[in-house]
Structures are given as C-alpha cells and as structure tokens.
PDB file of C-alpha atoms in Angstrom:
ATOM      1  CA  MET A   1      64.568   1.877  40.999  1.00 76.00           C
ATOM      2  CA  ILE A   2      60.594   3.327  40.433  1.00 92.00           C
ATOM      3  CA  THR A   3      59.005  -0.021  39.873  1.00 98.00           C
ATOM      4  CA  LYS A   4      56.754  -0.248  37.247  1.00 98.00           C
ATOM      5  CA  ARG A   5      53.137  -0.354  37.264  1.00 98.00           C
ATOM      6  CA  ILE A   6      50.392  -2.967  36.180  1.00 98.00           C
ATOM      7  CA  ILE A   7      46.906  -2.318  35.638  1.00 98.00           C
ATOM      8  CA  PRO A   8      44.084  -3.357  33.947  1.00 96.00           C
ATOM      9  CA  CYS A   9      41.171  -1.241  32.739  1.00 94.00           C
ATOM     10  CA  LEU A  10      37.786  -2.299  32.568  1.00 92.00           C
ATOM     11  CA  ASP A  11      36.027   0.208  29.364  1.00 87.00           C
ATOM     12  CA  VAL A  12      32.607  -0.731  31.132  1.00 88.00           C
ATOM     13  CA  ARG A  13      29.500  -0.016  28.846  1.00 83.00           C
ATOM     14  CA  ASP A  14      25.918   0.351  30.363  1.00 80.00           C
ATOM     15  CA  GLY A  15      27.233  -1.366  34.078  1.00 80.00           C
ATOM     16  CA  ARG A  16      29.119  -3.845  32.174  1.00 83.00           C
ATOM     17  CA  VAL A  17      32.793  -4.252  31.691  1.00 81.00           C
ATOM     18  CA  VAL A  18      33.111  -4.947  27.231  1.00 80.00           C
ATOM     19  CA  LYS A  19      35.997  -4.862  24.674  1.00 65.00           C
ATOM     20  CA  GLY A  20      36.515  -4.562  21.436  1.00 56.00           C
ATOM     21  CA  VAL A  21      38.705  -4.072  18.322  1.00 57.00           C
ATOM     22  CA  ASN A  22      40.121  -0.835  16.875  1.00 59.00           C
ATOM     23  CA  PHE A  23      37.355   0.325  19.788  1.00 50.00           C
ATOM     24  CA  ARG A  24      34.574  -1.123  17.409  1.00 54.00           C
ATOM     25  CA  GLY A  25      32.243  -4.293  18.184  1.00 53.00           C
ATOM     26  CA  LEU A  26      32.853  -4.154  21.499  1.00 47.00           C
ATOM     27  CA  SER A  27      31.220  -7.655  23.508  1.00 49.00           C
ATOM     28  CA  ASP A  28      30.439  -8.353  26.922  1.00 49.00           C
ATOM     29  CA  VAL A  29      32.590  -9.920  30.155  1.00 59.00           C
ATOM     30  CA  SER A  30      32.033  -8.900  33.305  1.00 72.00           C
ATOM     31  CA  SER A  31      30.615  -7.771  36.075  1.00 84.00           C
ATOM     32  CA  PRO A  32      32.939  -4.192  36.939  1.00 90.00           C
ATOM     33  CA  VAL A  33      33.019  -4.947  40.394  1.00 91.00           C
ATOM     34  CA  SER A  34      33.548  -8.593  40.468  1.00 91.00           C
ATOM     35  CA  LEU A  35      36.698  -7.984  38.402  1.00 91.00           C
ATOM     36  CA  ALA A  36      38.094  -5.121  40.071  1.00 94.00           C
ATOM     37  CA  LYS A  37      38.238  -6.229  43.148  1.00 94.00           C
ATOM     38  CA  TYR A  38      39.940 -10.208  41.541  1.00 94.00           C
ATOM     39  CA  TYR A  39      42.284  -7.943  40.319  1.00 95.00           C
ATOM     40  CA  SER A  40      43.141  -5.992  43.117  1.00 97.00           C
ATOM     41  CA  ASP A  41      43.362  -8.850  45.692  1.00 96.00           C
ATOM     42  CA  ASN A  42      45.539 -10.654  42.762  1.00 95.00           C
ATOM     43  CA  GLY A  43      48.897  -7.420  42.163  1.00 97.00           C
ATOM     44  CA  ALA A  44      48.199  -5.822  40.568  1.00 98.00           C
ATOM     45  CA  ASP A  45      49.462  -2.218  41.304  1.00 98.00           C
ATOM     46  CA  GLU A  46      46.504   0.530  39.959  1.00 98.00           C
ATOM     47  CA  LEU A  47      43.040  -0.144  38.166  1.00 98.00           C
ATOM     48  CA  VAL A  48      42.056   2.434  35.085  1.00 97.00           C
ATOM     49  CA  PHE A  49      37.835   2.615  34.787  1.00 94.00           C
ATOM     50  CA  TYR A  50      35.959   4.222  31.993  1.00 89.00           C
ATOM     51  CA  ASP A  51      32.581   4.647  30.948  1.00 87.00           C
ATOM     52  CA  ILE A  52      32.957   4.662  27.198  1.00 73.00           C
ATOM     53  CA  THR A  53      30.126   5.659  26.212  1.00 73.00           C
ATOM     54  CA  ALA A  54      29.521   8.884  28.167  1.00 72.00           C
ATOM     55  CA  SER A  55      31.130  11.133  26.471  1.00 68.00           C
ATOM     56  CA  ALA A  56      28.838  10.160  23.353  1.00 69.00           C
ATOM     57  CA  GLU A  57      25.622  10.283  24.857  1.00 75.00           C
ATOM     58  CA  GLN A  58      26.374  12.853  26.679  1.00 70.00           C
ATOM     59  CA  ARG A  59      25.670  11.633  30.013  1.00 68.00           C
ATOM     60  CA  GLN A  60      27.112  12.154  33.318  1.00 68.00           C
ATOM     61  CA  LEU A  61      29.002   8.852  34.754  1.00 63.00           C
ATOM     62  CA  PHE A  62      27.717   5.760  35.761  1.00 70.00           C
ATOM     63  CA  THR A  63      28.916   6.682  39.689  1.00 83.00           C
ATOM     64  CA  GLU A  64      26.898   4.324  41.877  1.00 85.00           C
ATOM     65  CA  ILE A  65      28.833   0.863  39.906  1.00 88.00           C
ATOM     66  CA  LEU A  66      31.793   3.483  40.515  1.00 91.00           C
ATOM     67  CA  THR A  67      31.118   4.190  44.311  1.00 93.00           C
ATOM     68  CA  GLU A  68      30.684   0.337  44.311  1.00 93.00           C
ATOM     69  CA  VAL A  69      33.949  -0.602  43.001  1.00 94.00           C
ATOM     70  CA  ALA A  70      36.106   1.617  44.841  1.00 96.00           C
ATOM     71  CA  SER A  71      35.135   0.615  48.052  1.00 96.00           C
ATOM     72  CA  ASN A  72      36.100  -2.983  47.073  1.00 95.00           C
ATOM     73  CA  ILE A  73      39.264  -2.597  46.196  1.00 97.00           C
ATOM     74  CA  PHE A  74      42.262  -1.694  48.258  1.00 96.00           C
ATOM     75  CA  ILE A  75      44.590   0.076  45.563  1.00 98.00           C
ATOM     76  CA  PRO A  76      43.990   3.688  43.154  1.00 98.00           C
ATOM     77  CA  LEU A  77      41.717   3.921  41.321  1.00 98.00           C
ATOM     78  CA  THR A  78      41.357   5.895  38.075  1.00 98.00           C
ATOM     79  CA  VAL A  79      37.976   6.926  35.971  1.00 96.00           C
ATOM     80  CA  GLY A  80      37.270   8.416  33.304  1.00 94.00           C
ATOM     81  CA  GLY A  81      34.247   9.003  30.850  1.00 90.00           C
ATOM     82  CA  GLY A  82      31.744  12.009  30.729  1.00 88.00           C
ATOM     83  CA  ILE A  83      34.624  13.820  32.518  1.00 94.00           C
ATOM     84  CA  ASN A  84      33.815  17.697  31.002  1.00 94.00           C
ATOM     85  CA  THR A  85      33.957  20.491  34.243  1.00 96.00           C
ATOM     86  CA  VAL A  86      35.814  20.321  37.349  1.00 97.00           C
ATOM     87  CA  ASP A  87      32.194  19.612  39.681  1.00 96.00           C
ATOM     88  CA  ASP A  88      32.650  16.121  37.250  1.00 94.00           C
ATOM     89  CA  PHE A  89      35.887  15.647  38.858  1.00 96.00           C
ATOM     90  CA  ASP A  90      35.155  16.914  42.609  1.00 96.00           C
ATOM     91  CA  ARG A  91      31.682  13.827  41.668  1.00 93.00           C
ATOM     92  CA  VAL A  92      34.004  11.498  40.801  1.00 94.00           C
ATOM     93  CA  LEU A  93      36.173  11.710  43.563  1.00 97.00           C
ATOM     94  CA  LYS A  94      34.104  12.045  46.243  1.00 95.00           C
ATOM     95  CA  CYS A  95      32.963   8.634  44.550  1.00 94.00           C
ATOM     96  CA  GLY A  96      36.541   6.928  45.644  1.00 96.00           C
ATOM     97  CA  ALA A  97      38.465   8.109  42.957  1.00 97.00           C
ATOM     98  CA  ASP A  98      42.433   9.236  43.476  1.00 98.00           C
ATOM     99  CA  LYS A  99      42.832  10.550  40.273  1.00 98.00           C
ATOM    100  CA  VAL A 100      40.433  11.970  37.259  1.00 98.00           C
ATOM    101  CA  SER A 101      41.375  10.763  33.264  1.00 97.00           C
ATOM    102  CA  VAL A 102      39.943  13.712  31.060  1.00 96.00           C
ATOM    103  CA  ASN A 103      39.978  13.343  27.451  1.00 93.00           C
ATOM    104  CA  SER A 104      36.402  14.975  25.133  1.00 91.00           C
ATOM    105  CA  GLY A 105      36.226  16.898  27.796  1.00 94.00           C
ATOM    106  CA  ALA A 106      39.992  18.658  27.449  1.00 97.00           C
ATOM    107  CA  ILE A 107      39.466  18.113  24.187  1.00 96.00           C
ATOM    108  CA  ARG A 108      36.455  21.060  24.181  1.00 95.00           C
ATOM    109  CA  ASN A 109      37.461  22.366  26.706  1.00 97.00           C
ATOM    110  CA  PRO A 110      41.554  22.364  27.667  1.00 98.00           C
ATOM    111  CA  SER A 111      41.343  24.664  30.554  1.00 98.00           C
ATOM    112  CA  LEU A 112      39.090  22.584  32.073  1.00 98.00           C
ATOM    113  CA  ILE A 113      42.439  20.839  33.282  1.00 98.00           C
ATOM    114  CA  ASP A 114      44.491  23.701  34.300  1.00 98.00           C
ATOM    115  CA  GLU A 115      41.012  23.904  36.585  1.00 98.00           C
ATOM    116  CA  ALA A 116      41.360  20.323  37.594  1.00 98.00           C
ATOM    117  CA  ALA A 117      44.532  20.912  38.529  1.00 98.00           C
ATOM    118  CA  LYS A 118      44.809  23.733  40.744  1.00 98.00           C
ATOM    119  CA  ARG A 119      41.443  23.046  42.883  1.00 98.00           C
ATOM    120  CA  TYR A 120      42.846  19.166  43.073  1.00 98.00           C
ATOM    121  CA  GLY A 121      46.950  18.971  42.667  1.00 98.00           C
ATOM    122  CA  ASN A 122      48.276  17.825  39.411  1.00 98.00           C
ATOM    123  CA  GLN A 123      49.521  14.350  40.365  1.00 97.00           C
ATOM    124  CA  CYS A 124      45.065  14.132  40.393  1.00 98.00           C
ATOM    125  CA  VAL A 125      44.406  14.806  37.009  1.00 98.00           C
ATOM    126  CA  VAL A 126      45.126  12.593  33.757  1.00 98.00           C
ATOM    127  CA  ILE A 127      45.078  12.799  30.661  1.00 98.00           C
ATOM    128  CA  SER A 128      43.781  10.370  28.211  1.00 97.00           C
ATOM    129  CA  ALA A 129      45.156  10.837  24.792  1.00 97.00           C
ATOM    130  CA  ASP A 130      42.873   8.639  22.180  1.00 95.00           C
ATOM    131  CA  VAL A 131      45.839   8.751  19.590  1.00 97.00           C
ATOM    132  CA  LYS A 132      45.218   7.239  15.345  1.00 97.00           C
ATOM    133  CA  ARG A 133      47.556   7.777  12.119  1.00 97.00           C
ATOM    134  CA  VAL A 134      45.733   9.587  10.036  1.00 97.00           C
ATOM    135  CA  ASP A 135      47.879  10.732   6.937  1.00 94.00           C
ATOM    136  CA  LYS A 136      51.325   9.561   8.538  1.00 93.00           C
ATOM    137  CA  THR A 137      50.549  12.226  11.503  1.00 97.00           C
ATOM    138  CA  PHE A 138      49.499  10.788  14.989  1.00 98.00           C
ATOM    139  CA  ARG A 139      46.246  12.668  15.823  1.00 98.00           C
ATOM    140  CA  VAL A 140      43.625  12.619  18.833  1.00 98.00           C
ATOM    141  CA  PHE A 141      40.394  11.227  18.620  1.00 94.00           C
ATOM    142  CA  ALA A 142      37.478  12.050  21.020  1.00 89.00           C
ATOM    143  CA  LYS A 143      34.224  10.582  21.855  1.00 80.00           C
ATOM    144  CA  GLY A 144      35.720   6.952  22.392  1.00 74.00           C
ATOM    145  CA  GLY A 145      37.794   7.124  19.335  1.00 83.00           C
ATOM    146  CA  ARG A 146      34.523   7.754  16.577  1.00 85.00           C
ATOM    147  CA  GLU A 147      36.067  11.596  16.090  1.00 91.00           C
ATOM    148  CA  ASN A 148      38.596  12.907  14.482  1.00 96.00           C
ATOM    149  CA  THR A 149      39.640  16.092  16.773  1.00 96.00           C
ATOM    150  CA  GLY A 150      41.979  17.020  13.794  1.00 95.00           C
ATOM    151  CA  LYS A 151      44.467  18.024  16.165  1.00 97.00           C
ATOM    152  CA  GLU A 152      48.146  16.959  15.777  1.00 98.00           C
ATOM    153  CA  ALA A 153      48.025  14.616  19.171  1.00 98.00           C
ATOM    154  CA  ILE A 154      52.076  15.295  20.409  1.00 98.00           C
ATOM    155  CA  SER A 155      51.476  19.233  20.592  1.00 98.00           C
ATOM    156  CA  TRP A 156      48.412  18.234  22.658  1.00 98.00           C
ATOM    157  CA  ILE A 157      49.911  16.082  24.839  1.00 98.00           C
ATOM    158  CA  LYS A 158      52.546  18.696  26.088  1.00 98.00           C
ATOM    159  CA  GLU A 159      50.519  21.160  25.503  1.00 98.00           C
ATOM    160  CA  CYS A 160      48.294  19.669  28.338  1.00 98.00           C
ATOM    161  CA  VAL A 161      50.957  18.213  30.281  1.00 98.00           C
ATOM    162  CA  GLU A 162      52.206  22.555  29.893  1.00 98.00           C
ATOM    163  CA  ARG A 163      48.747  23.029  31.395  1.00 98.00           C
ATOM    164  CA  GLY A 164      49.126  20.284  34.515  1.00 98.00           C
ATOM    165  CA  ALA A 165      48.276  17.573  33.477  1.00 98.00           C
ATOM    166  CA  GLY A 166      50.774  15.030  36.051  1.00 98.00           C
ATOM    167  CA  GLU A 167      50.010  11.815  34.153  1.00 98.00           C
ATOM    168  CA  VAL A 168      49.270  10.642  30.376  1.00 98.00           C
ATOM    169  CA  VAL A 169      47.608   7.609  29.601  1.00 98.00           C
ATOM    170  CA  LEU A 170      48.871   7.285  26.016  1.00 98.00           C
ATOM    171  CA  ASN A 171      46.003   4.425  23.766  1.00 95.00           C
ATOM    172  CA  SER A 172      46.501   3.760  20.633  1.00 96.00           C
ATOM    173  CA  ILE A 173      43.815   3.076  18.596  1.00 95.00           C
ATOM    174  CA  ASP A 174      46.295   1.533  15.893  1.00 95.00           C
ATOM    175  CA  THR A 175      46.712  -0.863  18.418  1.00 93.00           C
ATOM    176  CA  ASP A 176      43.725  -1.214  20.794  1.00 88.00           C
ATOM    177  CA  GLY A 177      42.704  -5.417  21.022  1.00 80.00           C
ATOM    178  CA  VAL A 178      44.774  -6.280  17.831  1.00 85.00           C
ATOM    179  CA  LYS A 179      47.327  -8.393  20.382  1.00 89.00           C
ATOM    180  CA  ALA A 180      50.556  -6.948  18.180  1.00 94.00           C
ATOM    181  CA  GLY A 181      52.295  -5.468  21.386  1.00 97.00           C
ATOM    182  CA  PHE A 182      52.093  -1.903  22.149  1.00 98.00           C
ATOM    183  CA  ASP A 183      52.669   1.039  19.757  1.00 98.00           C
ATOM    184  CA  LEU A 184      56.546   1.944  20.932  1.00 98.00           C
ATOM    185  CA  GLU A 185      57.348   5.032  17.900  1.00 98.00           C
ATOM    186  CA  MET A 186      53.701   6.456  19.424  1.00 98.00           C
ATOM    187  CA  LEU A 187      55.031   5.590  22.718  1.00 98.00           C
ATOM    188  CA  GLN A 188      58.724   6.838  22.535  1.00 98.00           C
ATOM    189  CA  ALA A 189      57.674  10.865  20.567  1.00 98.00           C
ATOM    190  CA  VAL A 190      55.344  10.797  23.881  1.00 98.00           C
ATOM    191  CA  CYS A 191      57.457  10.165  26.008  1.00 98.00           C
ATOM    192  CA  ASP A 192      60.551  12.260  24.224  1.00 98.00           C
ATOM    193  CA  ALA A 193      58.057  15.322  24.983  1.00 98.00           C
ATOM    194  CA  VAL A 194      56.546  15.050  28.282  1.00 98.00           C
ATOM    195  CA  ASN A 195      57.939  14.803  32.158  1.00 98.00           C
ATOM    196  CA  VAL A 196      55.130  13.421  33.661  1.00 98.00           C
ATOM    197  CA  PRO A 197      54.509   9.688  33.830  1.00 98.00           C
ATOM    198  CA  VAL A 198      53.037   7.781  30.607  1.00 98.00           C
ATOM    199  CA  ILE A 199      50.545   4.580  31.102  1.00 98.00           C
ATOM    200  CA  ALA A 200      51.226   2.154  27.699  1.00 98.00           C
ATOM    201  CA  SER A 201      47.947   1.456  26.783  1.00 97.00           C
ATOM    202  CA  GLY A 202      46.641  -0.632  23.628  1.00 94.00           C
ATOM    203  CA  GLY A 203      48.022  -3.874  22.400  1.00 94.00           C
ATOM    204  CA  ALA A 204      49.029  -5.896  24.572  1.00 95.00           C
ATOM    205  CA  GLY A 205      48.599  -9.614  24.066  1.00 95.00           C
ATOM    206  CA  CYS A 206      51.411 -11.743  25.726  1.00 97.00           C
ATOM    207  CA  ILE A 207      53.716 -11.414  28.274  1.00 98.00           C
ATOM    208  CA  GLU A 208      55.651 -10.502  26.462  1.00 98.00           C
ATOM    209  CA  ASP A 209      55.161  -6.931  24.997  1.00 98.00           C
ATOM    210  CA  PHE A 210      55.267  -6.334  28.356  1.00 98.00           C
ATOM    211  CA  THR A 211      59.369  -7.106  28.093  1.00 98.00           C
ATOM    212  CA  THR A 212      59.552  -5.145  25.386  1.00 98.00           C
ATOM    213  CA  LEU A 213      57.969  -2.316  25.922  1.00 98.00           C
ATOM    214  CA  PHE A 214      59.546  -1.360  29.154  1.00 98.00           C
ATOM    215  CA  ASN A 215      63.230  -2.893  27.820  1.00 98.00           C
ATOM    216  CA  LYS A 216      62.354  -0.893  24.017  1.00 98.00           C
ATOM    217  CA  ILE A 217      61.239   2.223  26.223  1.00 98.00           C
ATOM    218  CA  PRO A 218      62.565   2.526  30.054  1.00 97.00           C
ATOM    219  CA  LYS A 219      60.365   6.107  30.877  1.00 97.00           C
ATOM    220  CA  VAL A 220      57.112   4.553  30.312  1.00 98.00           C
ATOM    221  CA  SER A 221      55.837   4.299  33.587  1.00 98.00           C
ATOM    222  CA  ALA A 222      52.969   1.210  33.474  1.00 98.00           C
ATOM    223  CA  GLY A 223      51.525  -1.543  31.161  1.00 98.00           C
ATOM    224  CA  LEU A 224      47.886  -0.816  30.546  1.00 97.00           C
ATOM    225  CA  ALA A 225      45.435  -3.882  29.313  1.00 95.00           C
ATOM    226  CA  ALA A 226      42.148  -5.261  29.323  1.00 90.00           C
ATOM    227  CA  SER A 227      41.132  -8.767  26.866  1.00 87.00           C
ATOM    228  CA  ILE A 228      44.005 -10.330  28.365  1.00 92.00           C
ATOM    229  CA  PHE A 229      43.904  -9.674  31.657  1.00 93.00           C
ATOM    230  CA  HIS A 230      40.029  -9.997  31.195  1.00 87.00           C
ATOM    231  CA  PHE A 231      39.888 -13.758  29.526  1.00 86.00           C
ATOM    232  CA  GLY A 232      43.193 -15.219  32.375  1.00 90.00           C
ATOM    233  CA  GLU A 233      45.215 -14.863  28.920  1.00 93.00           C
ATOM    234  CA  VAL A 234      48.408 -13.692  31.494  1.00 95.00           C
ATOM    235  CA  GLU A 235      48.332 -13.549  35.763  1.00 96.00           C
ATOM    236  CA  ILE A 236      49.494 -10.794  36.828  1.00 97.00           C
ATOM    237  CA  GLY A 237      51.585 -12.632  38.952  1.00 97.00           C
ATOM    238  CA  ASP A 238      52.972 -14.437  36.295  1.00 98.00           C
ATOM    239  CA  LEU A 239      53.550 -11.411  34.667  1.00 98.00           C
ATOM    240  CA  LYS A 240      55.325  -9.546  37.112  1.00 98.00           C
ATOM    241  CA  ARG A 241      57.600 -12.924  37.870  1.00 98.00           C
ATOM    242  CA  GLU A 242      59.027 -12.566  34.329  1.00 98.00           C
ATOM    243  CA  LEU A 243      59.428  -9.494  34.744  1.00 98.00           C
ATOM    244  CA  ALA A 244      61.435  -9.441  37.910  1.00 98.00           C
ATOM    245  CA  ASN A 245      63.709 -12.244  36.376  1.00 98.00           C
ATOM    246  CA  ASN A 246      63.977  -9.837  33.209  1.00 97.00           C
ATOM    247  CA  GLY A 247      65.686  -6.989  35.506  1.00 97.00           C
ATOM    248  CA  ILE A 248      62.302  -4.962  35.382  1.00 98.00           C
ATOM    249  CA  PRO A 249      61.505  -3.176  38.667  1.00 97.00           C
ATOM    250  CA  VAL A 250      58.216  -4.183  39.537  1.00 98.00           C
ATOM    251  CA  ARG A 251      55.683  -4.850  43.031  1.00 97.00           C
ATOM    252  CA  LEU A 252      55.539  -8.135  43.516  1.00 94.00           C
TER     253      LEU A 252
END
C-alpha cells in the first residue's frame, strides 16, 4: 500500500520563512535552512519551498538560499515561485530541487507545462493551484493569492494534468492558516477530476485534521502544512504515529 506523505511547507520572503492567514498578514518565523534541516532530520517525507513574492515582484527565485537548503536535507524537495520559463525549471533543478512547482507562470503560458514535462518528465512538474470560492465557484488565483484569474479551478487543474503535470498541490485560500481543517469539499472535487497525486494544503490545525483528511478522501496522497509544524503545535513523529494507529499507512 502506498504510504501517505507528510510535507512541511516553507513560505520564504526576503530570505526568511513567514506565515500568514488567508495568504495575508505575514509574520516572520525562522531561517529556511535551519528549519529545512530540522524537518529532514525529524520525519518529514518531503519539503516544499515557495519563494512567495517572486511572481508578484516579477523576479527570479532566490537561488542562493535554495541551494543551501537543498544541500542540508536528505528528502525530496519541491520548489516554486517565479517559475515562468523552462530555463527557470533548469536553474531550480540545478540548485538541488527534485520537483518544480508552477502556478502564475502556467496561468500566463499554459504550454510551459507541456515543455517542462517533455524535457524533464511528468514527475518533475507540479501544478500548484491557489483556489478560493467566488460566488460559490472555485476560482484560481495568481501572484500569491493576490489576483483573481477568473479561471474555474477544477477545469484548469484538469487541463494542467492533461498537459503533463504529474502532481497537484491544492492550496485552499479559504482555509489557509485558519486551522479549522482541510478543505474537504474542494479536495474531493479535484481528486474526482484527476488521476495524479493530490497534495492537500491549507487548514491543518491538529493531528485529527490529518486523520480526517486521509479517512474521508483516501485518494489524497499527502498533507501539507506550515504553521502547526513551524510553531511546534504538532510534531511530525507524533502525527505519523497517530496516523499509523488509525490504520493510515505512513513511513515511520
């Protein structure tokens, strides 16, 4: 049986890990290098590194910090932020990333997914979708949740997978940082639409939220969280033991 993955997320701005609520009100947390090493040493299955203001500031991702993070961990690393061309994929992979996450760049140029998948393989291309309910419809947002693209989220995610994305990270803006549980309705809709791994992001507040996630939506491959791990509210080892006790397969 395929194990469920637990993935901490480092939202990086100006070289520091930050965290907010509903993608706003960002506060400083820690050094990305020290936090990444801690997670690598303490049971995380993978790590996600987002340079969260690269797209909004129309600049390339900070490669120096990324290189240092990659050299200090021994788990798969997914990197996103300011990915607009295949050359950006190349640069980030050469810094030590295993997978590249694209959001705003793919919205501007959907063929970027096709080109990257053809060159590096589907397993390397991750579509990260920042989604929010607007008039009872799931809409895709760009530039770190700042800009409503008007795109309907499920059809957009499906298109990205058809173009070659091998994994989906679904970031629910509605539940981000609220700690009231994952957005099960949104996740179910995505899992029903695609046949690639789906990572749930946004809303984890306690261990039970992960148990509920994997029990209610067995197709979800992984749970991603930030603040509950960053602030020590949940230890990854404790979380995995509780998941295992509930019959959910994890790597201990």
